[in-house]
Amino acid sequence: MLEGAKSMGAGAATIASAGAAVGIGNVLSSSIHSVARNPSLAKQLFGYAILGFALTEAIASFALMMAFLILSVFRSKADKAAIKAMLVNRVGDFGLAPGISGCFTLFQTVDFSTIFACASAPKNSWISCNMRLNAITLICILLLIGAVGKSAQIGSHTWSPDAMEGPTPVSALIHAATMVTAGVFMIARCSPLFEYPPTALIVITFAGAMTSFLAATTGILQNDLKRVIAYSTCSQLGYMIFACGISNYSVSVFHLMNHAFFKALLFLSAGSVIHAMSDEQDMRKMGGLASSFPFTYAMMLIGSLSLIGFPFLTGFYSKDVILELAYT
């Protein structure tokens, strides 16, 4: 009877997990469309918020499923990671929402085309808090805070490695191509606005460069396979933010697209290795797997070479252009 209850619990958890996965996929698709296609800055904020809640729901659903499958043994790490991801993303939204409100106050609209057309006109609005800040500069800094929180840049990057408690396919989707890149896309989408205040571009360049260096350095010290890839993602996002800071937005989006493919390949390959190693994620206990998993080895090698910018692979072309333009 107890075995029957266990089987029923596992079956219910599997069905619930599948339903949650389908629902999260639909929410992600609609929120990505909202961020990418809407001409309104306010609607983009809504899309940003939904992306954050989708990540939290993905990790929380995984924790709930595992709780059923292992007979109510709660995964506290996954629960804490979900809460941390939600809170850090809300901190970013506290910058994004005032930035959008500032746009509406200054331009009387949140439509992109109207804002960009009006931004070129001289503004006499100044805000004094023991210093003088141009209104557009302040708006851009607030929007940057939102991008920093969403794209796991320096100061708010810790939620991304902790979110690796979620299942690997979720990491491949959210941490390679969708949620974490939303901040980069927002800066590129608002590029005409960011071009007016030079102070904002300096801050963007500094934040991207520092994140790229510190995240890569921290990743070297990790032993968990998925956390290494997560810190690598933070570093590559720093590259993209840095490219935006030097006013090369198209190159930043180009690297964003390339990164989505080779980082998803790395995450899925890592998931294959972890599954084969009976859920072991410590790289110190791995080694000599190439002969046992030749296809996975080849895929991870291709993804790694593209990540480091090996010649004639996709990562080489985008990263090389970013470095070339940084020197010119």
CSV table of C-alpha atoms in Angstrom, one decimal:
chain,number,residue,atom,x,y,z
A,1,MET,CA,0.0,0.0,0.0
A,2,LEU,CA,2.9,2.3,0.9
A,3,GLU,CA,4.5,1.4,-2.5
A,4,GLY,CA,1.3,2.3,-4.3
A,5,ALA,CA,1.1,5.7,-2.5
A,6,LYS,CA,4.7,6.3,-3.5
A,7,SER,CA,4.0,5.5,-7.2
A,8,MET,CA,0.9,7.7,-7.2
A,9,GLY,CA,2.9,10.6,-5.6
A,10,ALA,CA,5.6,10.2,-8.2
A,11,GLY,CA,3.1,10.1,-11.1
A,12,ALA,CA,1.3,13.1,-9.8
A,13,ALA,CA,4.6,15.0,-9.5
A,14,THR,CA,5.5,14.1,-13.0
A,15,ILE,CA,2.2,15.3,-14.4
A,16,ALA,CA,2.3,18.5,-12.4
A,17,SER,CA,5.9,19.1,-13.5
A,18,ALA,CA,5.0,18.5,-17.2
A,19,GLY,CA,2.0,20.9,-16.9
A,20,ALA,CA,4.2,23.5,-15.2
A,21,ALA,CA,6.8,23.2,-17.9
A,22,VAL,CA,4.3,23.8,-20.6
A,23,GLY,CA,2.8,26.8,-18.7
A,24,ILE,CA,6.3,28.3,-18.1
A,25,GLY,CA,7.2,27.8,-21.8
A,26,ASN,CA,4.1,29.7,-22.9
A,27,VAL,CA,4.7,32.5,-20.4
A,28,LEU,CA,8.3,32.8,-21.5
A,29,SER,CA,7.3,33.0,-25.2
A,30,SER,CA,4.8,35.7,-24.6
A,31,SER,CA,7.1,37.7,-22.3
A,32,ILE,CA,10.0,37.5,-24.8
A,33,HIS,CA,7.6,38.7,-27.5
A,34,SER,CA,6.6,41.6,-25.2
A,35,VAL,CA,10.2,42.6,-24.6
A,36,ALA,CA,11.3,42.3,-28.2
A,37,ARG,CA,8.4,43.7,-30.2
A,38,ASN,CA,6.5,46.2,-28.2
A,39,PRO,CA,7.1,49.9,-29.1
A,40,SER,CA,6.2,51.0,-25.6
A,41,LEU,CA,8.7,51.2,-22.8
A,42,ALA,CA,6.0,50.5,-20.2
A,43,LYS,CA,5.0,47.3,-21.9
A,44,GLN,CA,8.7,46.2,-21.9
A,45,LEU,CA,8.7,46.6,-18.1
A,46,PHE,CA,5.8,44.2,-17.9
A,47,GLY,CA,7.7,41.7,-20.1
A,48,TYR,CA,10.8,42.1,-17.9
A,49,ALA,CA,8.7,41.3,-14.8
A,50,ILE,CA,7.2,38.3,-16.3
A,51,LEU,CA,10.6,36.9,-17.3
A,52,GLY,CA,11.7,37.2,-13.7
A,53,PHE,CA,8.7,35.4,-12.4
A,54,ALA,CA,9.1,32.7,-15.0
A,55,LEU,CA,12.6,31.9,-13.8
A,56,THR,CA,11.4,31.8,-10.2
A,57,GLU,CA,8.5,29.6,-11.1
A,58,ALA,CA,10.8,27.2,-13.0
A,59,ILE,CA,13.1,26.7,-10.0
A,60,ALA,CA,10.2,26.5,-7.5
A,61,SER,CA,8.3,24.0,-9.7
A,62,PHE,CA,11.5,21.9,-9.9
A,63,ALA,CA,11.8,22.0,-6.1
A,64,LEU,CA,8.1,21.0,-5.7
A,65,MET,CA,8.5,18.1,-8.1
A,66,MET,CA,11.6,16.8,-6.3
A,67,ALA,CA,9.8,17.1,-3.0
A,68,PHE,CA,7.1,14.7,-4.2
A,69,LEU,CA,9.6,12.3,-5.9
A,70,ILE,CA,11.7,11.9,-2.8
A,71,LEU,CA,8.7,11.7,-0.5
A,72,SER,CA,8.5,15.2,0.9
A,73,VAL,CA,12.2,15.9,1.4
A,74,PHE,CA,12.2,19.6,0.7
A,75,ARG,CA,15.0,21.0,-1.5
A,76,SER,CA,15.9,24.1,0.5
A,77,LYS,CA,18.7,25.2,-1.9
A,78,ALA,CA,16.3,25.4,-4.9
A,79,ASP,CA,13.7,27.2,-2.7
A,80,LYS,CA,16.3,29.8,-1.6
A,81,ALA,CA,17.6,30.2,-5.1
A,82,ALA,CA,14.1,30.9,-6.4
A,83,ILE,CA,13.5,33.5,-3.7
A,84,LYS,CA,17.0,35.1,-4.3
A,85,ALA,CA,16.4,35.3,-8.0
A,86,MET,CA,13.0,37.0,-7.5
A,87,LEU,CA,14.3,39.5,-5.0
A,88,VAL,CA,17.4,40.5,-7.0
A,89,ASN,CA,15.3,41.0,-10.1
A,90,ARG,CA,12.9,43.1,-8.2
A,91,VAL,CA,15.8,45.3,-7.1
A,92,GLY,CA,16.6,45.9,-10.7
A,93,ASP,CA,12.9,46.7,-11.4
A,94,PHE,CA,13.1,49.4,-8.7
A,95,GLY,CA,15.5,51.2,-11.0
A,96,LEU,CA,13.6,50.4,-14.2
A,97,ALA,CA,10.2,51.6,-13.0
A,98,PRO,CA,11.4,55.1,-11.9
A,99,GLY,CA,13.3,55.3,-15.2
A,100,ILE,CA,10.2,54.7,-17.2
A,101,SER,CA,8.3,57.1,-15.0
A,102,GLY,CA,11.0,59.7,-15.6
A,103,CYS,CA,10.6,59.2,-19.4
A,104,PHE,CA,6.9,59.8,-19.1
A,105,THR,CA,7.4,62.8,-16.9
A,106,LEU,CA,10.0,64.4,-19.2
A,107,PHE,CA,8.5,63.4,-22.6
A,108,GLN,CA,4.8,62.8,-21.8
A,109,THR,CA,4.9,59.4,-23.5
A,110,VAL,CA,6.5,56.0,-23.2
A,111,ASP,CA,6.5,55.3,-27.0
A,112,PHE,CA,10.0,54.6,-28.2
A,113,SER,CA,9.9,56.6,-31.5
A,114,THR,CA,8.5,59.7,-29.7
A,115,ILE,CA,11.1,59.5,-26.9
A,116,PHE,CA,14.0,59.2,-29.4
A,117,ALA,CA,12.7,62.1,-31.4
A,118,CYS,CA,12.2,64.3,-28.4
A,119,ALA,CA,15.5,63.4,-26.7
A,120,SER,CA,17.6,65.4,-29.2
A,121,ALA,CA,15.9,68.6,-28.1
A,122,PRO,CA,17.7,70.5,-25.3
A,123,LYS,CA,16.1,70.0,-21.9
A,124,ASN,CA,16.3,72.5,-19.1
A,125,SER,CA,15.2,70.0,-16.5
A,126,TRP,CA,17.8,69.6,-13.9
A,127,ILE,CA,17.6,67.7,-10.6
A,128,SER,CA,19.7,68.9,-7.7
A,129,CYS,CA,20.8,66.6,-4.8
A,130,ASN,CA,24.0,68.3,-3.8
A,131,MET,CA,25.0,67.8,-7.5
A,132,ARG,CA,23.6,68.7,-10.9
A,133,LEU,CA,22.3,65.9,-13.1
A,134,ASN,CA,20.7,66.2,-16.4
A,135,ALA,CA,17.3,64.5,-16.4
A,136,ILE,CA,18.1,62.3,-19.4
A,137,THR,CA,21.4,61.2,-17.6
A,138,LEU,CA,19.4,60.2,-14.5
A,139,ILE,CA,16.8,58.3,-16.6
A,140,CYS,CA,19.6,56.4,-18.4
A,141,ILE,CA,21.2,55.5,-15.1
A,142,LEU,CA,17.9,54.2,-13.7
A,143,LEU,CA,17.3,52.1,-16.8
A,144,LEU,CA,20.8,50.8,-16.5
A,145,ILE,CA,20.1,49.6,-12.9
A,146,GLY,CA,17.2,47.6,-14.4
A,147,ALA,CA,19.5,46.1,-17.0
A,148,VAL,CA,22.2,45.3,-14.4
A,149,GLY,CA,19.7,43.4,-12.3
A,150,LYS,CA,18.3,41.4,-15.2
A,151,SER,CA,21.6,40.6,-16.9
A,152,ALA,CA,23.4,39.6,-13.7
A,153,GLN,CA,26.0,42.3,-13.8
A,154,ILE,CA,28.4,43.2,-11.1
A,155,GLY,CA,26.7,43.8,-7.8
A,156,SER,CA,23.6,41.7,-8.7
A,157,HIS,CA,25.3,38.7,-10.3
A,158,THR,CA,25.1,36.3,-7.4
A,159,TRP,CA,21.5,35.1,-8.2
A,160,SER,CA,22.6,33.6,-11.6
A,161,PRO,CA,25.0,30.9,-10.3
A,162,ASP,CA,22.6,30.0,-7.4
A,163,ALA,CA,19.8,29.6,-9.9
A,164,MET,CA,21.7,26.6,-11.3
A,165,GLU,CA,19.7,24.6,-8.7
A,166,GLY,CA,17.0,24.4,-11.4
A,167,PRO,CA,17.0,21.7,-14.1
A,168,THR,CA,19.6,21.9,-16.8
A,169,PRO,CA,17.2,22.4,-19.7
A,170,VAL,CA,15.8,25.5,-17.9
A,171,SER,CA,19.3,26.8,-17.5
A,172,ALA,CA,20.0,26.2,-21.2
A,173,LEU,CA,16.9,28.3,-22.1
A,174,ILE,CA,16.8,31.0,-19.5
A,175,HIS,CA,20.5,31.5,-18.7
A,176,ALA,CA,21.7,31.3,-22.3
A,177,ALA,CA,19.2,33.0,-24.6
A,178,THR,CA,16.2,34.6,-22.8
A,179,MET,CA,16.0,36.1,-19.4
A,180,VAL,CA,19.6,37.2,-18.7
A,181,THR,CA,20.0,38.8,-22.1
A,182,ALA,CA,16.9,40.9,-21.7
A,183,GLY,CA,18.9,43.7,-20.0
A,184,VAL,CA,21.4,43.8,-22.9
A,185,PHE,CA,18.5,43.9,-25.4
A,186,MET,CA,16.9,46.8,-23.4
A,187,ILE,CA,20.1,48.9,-23.6
A,188,ALA,CA,20.4,48.2,-27.3
A,189,ARG,CA,16.7,49.0,-27.9
A,190,CYS,CA,17.1,52.3,-26.0
A,191,SER,CA,20.4,53.1,-27.7
A,192,PRO,CA,19.3,56.5,-29.2
A,193,LEU,CA,18.5,57.6,-25.6
A,194,PHE,CA,21.8,56.3,-24.1
A,195,GLU,CA,23.8,58.2,-26.8
A,196,TYR,CA,22.9,61.7,-25.4
A,197,PRO,CA,24.5,61.5,-21.9
A,198,PRO,CA,28.2,60.5,-22.1
A,199,THR,CA,28.2,59.8,-18.4
A,200,ALA,CA,25.7,56.9,-18.9
A,201,LEU,CA,28.0,55.3,-21.5
A,202,ILE,CA,31.0,55.5,-19.2
A,203,VAL,CA,29.1,53.8,-16.5
A,204,ILE,CA,27.9,51.1,-18.9
A,205,THR,CA,31.4,50.5,-20.2
A,206,PHE,CA,32.9,50.2,-16.7
A,207,ALA,CA,30.1,47.9,-15.4
A,208,GLY,CA,30.5,45.6,-18.4
A,209,ALA,CA,34.3,45.4,-18.2
A,210,MET,CA,34.3,44.8,-14.5
A,211,THR,CA,31.7,42.1,-14.7
A,212,SER,CA,33.5,40.4,-17.6
A,213,PHE,CA,36.8,40.2,-15.6
A,214,LEU,CA,35.5,39.4,-12.1
A,215,ALA,CA,32.9,36.8,-13.3
A,216,ALA,CA,35.5,35.0,-15.4
A,217,THR,CA,38.0,35.1,-12.5
A,218,THR,CA,35.4,33.8,-10.0
A,219,GLY,CA,34.4,31.0,-12.4
A,220,ILE,CA,38.0,29.7,-12.4
A,221,LEU,CA,37.7,29.0,-8.6
A,222,GLN,CA,34.5,27.0,-8.9
A,223,ASN,CA,34.2,23.2,-8.7
A,224,ASP,CA,30.6,22.8,-9.7
A,225,LEU,CA,30.2,22.3,-13.5
A,226,LYS,CA,27.0,24.3,-13.8
A,227,ARG,CA,28.2,27.1,-11.7
A,228,VAL,CA,31.3,27.4,-13.9
A,229,ILE,CA,29.1,27.8,-16.9
A,230,ALA,CA,26.9,30.3,-15.0
A,231,TYR,CA,29.8,32.5,-14.2
A,232,SER,CA,30.9,32.2,-17.8
A,233,THR,CA,27.5,33.5,-18.8
A,234,CYS,CA,27.9,36.5,-16.5
A,235,SER,CA,31.3,37.2,-18.1
A,236,GLN,CA,29.9,37.0,-21.6
A,237,LEU,CA,27.0,39.3,-20.6
A,238,GLY,CA,29.7,41.7,-19.4
A,239,TYR,CA,31.2,41.6,-22.9
A,240,MET,CA,27.8,42.5,-24.4
A,241,ILE,CA,27.2,45.4,-21.9
A,242,PHE,CA,30.8,46.6,-22.6
A,243,ALA,CA,30.0,46.7,-26.4
A,244,CYS,CA,26.9,48.8,-25.7
A,245,GLY,CA,29.1,51.1,-23.6
A,246,ILE,CA,31.4,51.8,-26.5
A,247,SER,CA,28.3,52.5,-28.7
A,248,ASN,CA,28.5,49.2,-30.7
A,249,TYR,CA,25.0,48.0,-30.2
A,250,SER,CA,24.7,45.9,-33.3
A,251,VAL,CA,27.9,44.0,-32.4
A,252,SER,CA,26.5,43.4,-28.9
A,253,VAL,CA,23.3,41.9,-30.3
A,254,PHE,CA,25.4,39.8,-32.7
A,255,HIS,CA,27.4,38.4,-29.7
A,256,LEU,CA,24.1,37.9,-27.9
A,257,MET,CA,22.8,35.7,-30.7
A,258,ASN,CA,26.1,33.7,-31.0
A,259,HIS,CA,26.3,33.3,-27.2
A,260,ALA,CA,22.7,31.9,-27.1
A,261,PHE,CA,23.7,29.0,-29.3
A,262,PHE,CA,27.0,27.9,-27.9
A,263,LYS,CA,26.0,28.5,-24.3
A,264,ALA,CA,22.9,26.4,-24.7
A,265,LEU,CA,25.1,23.7,-26.2
A,266,LEU,CA,27.4,23.8,-23.2
A,267,PHE,CA,24.5,23.7,-20.7
A,268,LEU,CA,22.8,20.7,-22.4
A,269,SER,CA,26.2,18.9,-22.7
A,270,ALA,CA,26.8,19.5,-19.0
A,271,GLY,CA,23.4,18.1,-18.2
A,272,SER,CA,24.2,15.0,-20.2
A,273,VAL,CA,27.5,14.5,-18.3
A,274,ILE,CA,25.8,15.1,-14.9
A,275,HIS,CA,23.0,12.6,-15.7
A,276,ALA,CA,25.6,10.0,-16.8
A,277,MET,CA,27.6,10.7,-13.5
A,278,SER,CA,24.5,10.0,-11.4
A,279,ASP,CA,23.8,13.7,-10.7
A,280,GLU,CA,27.4,14.4,-9.7
A,281,GLN,CA,28.3,18.0,-10.5
A,282,ASP,CA,31.8,18.2,-8.9
A,283,MET,CA,34.3,18.5,-11.7
A,284,ARG,CA,37.0,17.0,-9.5
A,285,LYS,CA,35.2,13.7,-9.7
A,286,MET,CA,35.0,13.7,-13.5
A,287,GLY,CA,37.6,12.8,-16.1
A,288,GLY,CA,38.3,10.3,-18.8
A,289,LEU,CA,34.7,10.5,-20.1
A,290,ALA,CA,35.6,11.2,-23.8
A,291,SER,CA,35.8,7.5,-24.7
A,292,SER,CA,32.5,6.7,-23.0
A,293,PHE,CA,30.5,9.7,-24.4
A,294,PRO,CA,32.2,10.7,-27.6
A,295,PHE,CA,29.3,12.7,-29.0
A,296,THR,CA,28.8,14.7,-25.7
A,297,TYR,CA,32.6,15.3,-25.6
A,298,ALA,CA,32.5,16.6,-29.2
A,299,MET,CA,29.6,18.9,-28.5
A,300,MET,CA,31.1,20.3,-25.3
A,301,LEU,CA,34.5,20.8,-27.1
A,302,ILE,CA,32.7,22.8,-29.9
A,303,GLY,CA,30.9,24.9,-27.4
A,304,SER,CA,34.0,25.6,-25.3
A,305,LEU,CA,36.1,26.5,-28.4
A,306,SER,CA,33.4,28.9,-29.5
A,307,LEU,CA,33.2,30.4,-26.0
A,308,ILE,CA,36.9,31.2,-26.0
A,309,GLY,CA,36.7,32.7,-29.4
A,310,PHE,CA,38.6,30.0,-31.4
A,311,PRO,CA,39.1,31.1,-35.0
A,312,PHE,CA,36.4,30.3,-37.5
A,313,LEU,CA,33.8,29.5,-34.9
A,314,THR,CA,30.9,31.9,-34.1
A,315,GLY,CA,32.3,33.2,-30.9
A,316,PHE,CA,35.5,34.3,-32.6
A,317,TYR,CA,33.8,36.7,-35.0
A,318,SER,CA,31.7,38.6,-32.4
A,319,LYS,CA,34.2,38.7,-29.6
A,320,ASP,CA,37.0,39.7,-32.0
A,321,VAL,CA,34.9,42.6,-33.3
A,322,ILE,CA,34.1,43.8,-29.8
A,323,LEU,CA,37.8,43.9,-28.9
A,324,GLU,CA,38.8,45.4,-32.2
A,325,LEU,CA,36.3,48.3,-31.8
A,326,ALA,CA,37.3,48.8,-28.2
A,327,TYR,CA,40.9,49.6,-29.3
A,328,THR,CA,39.8,52.0,-32.1
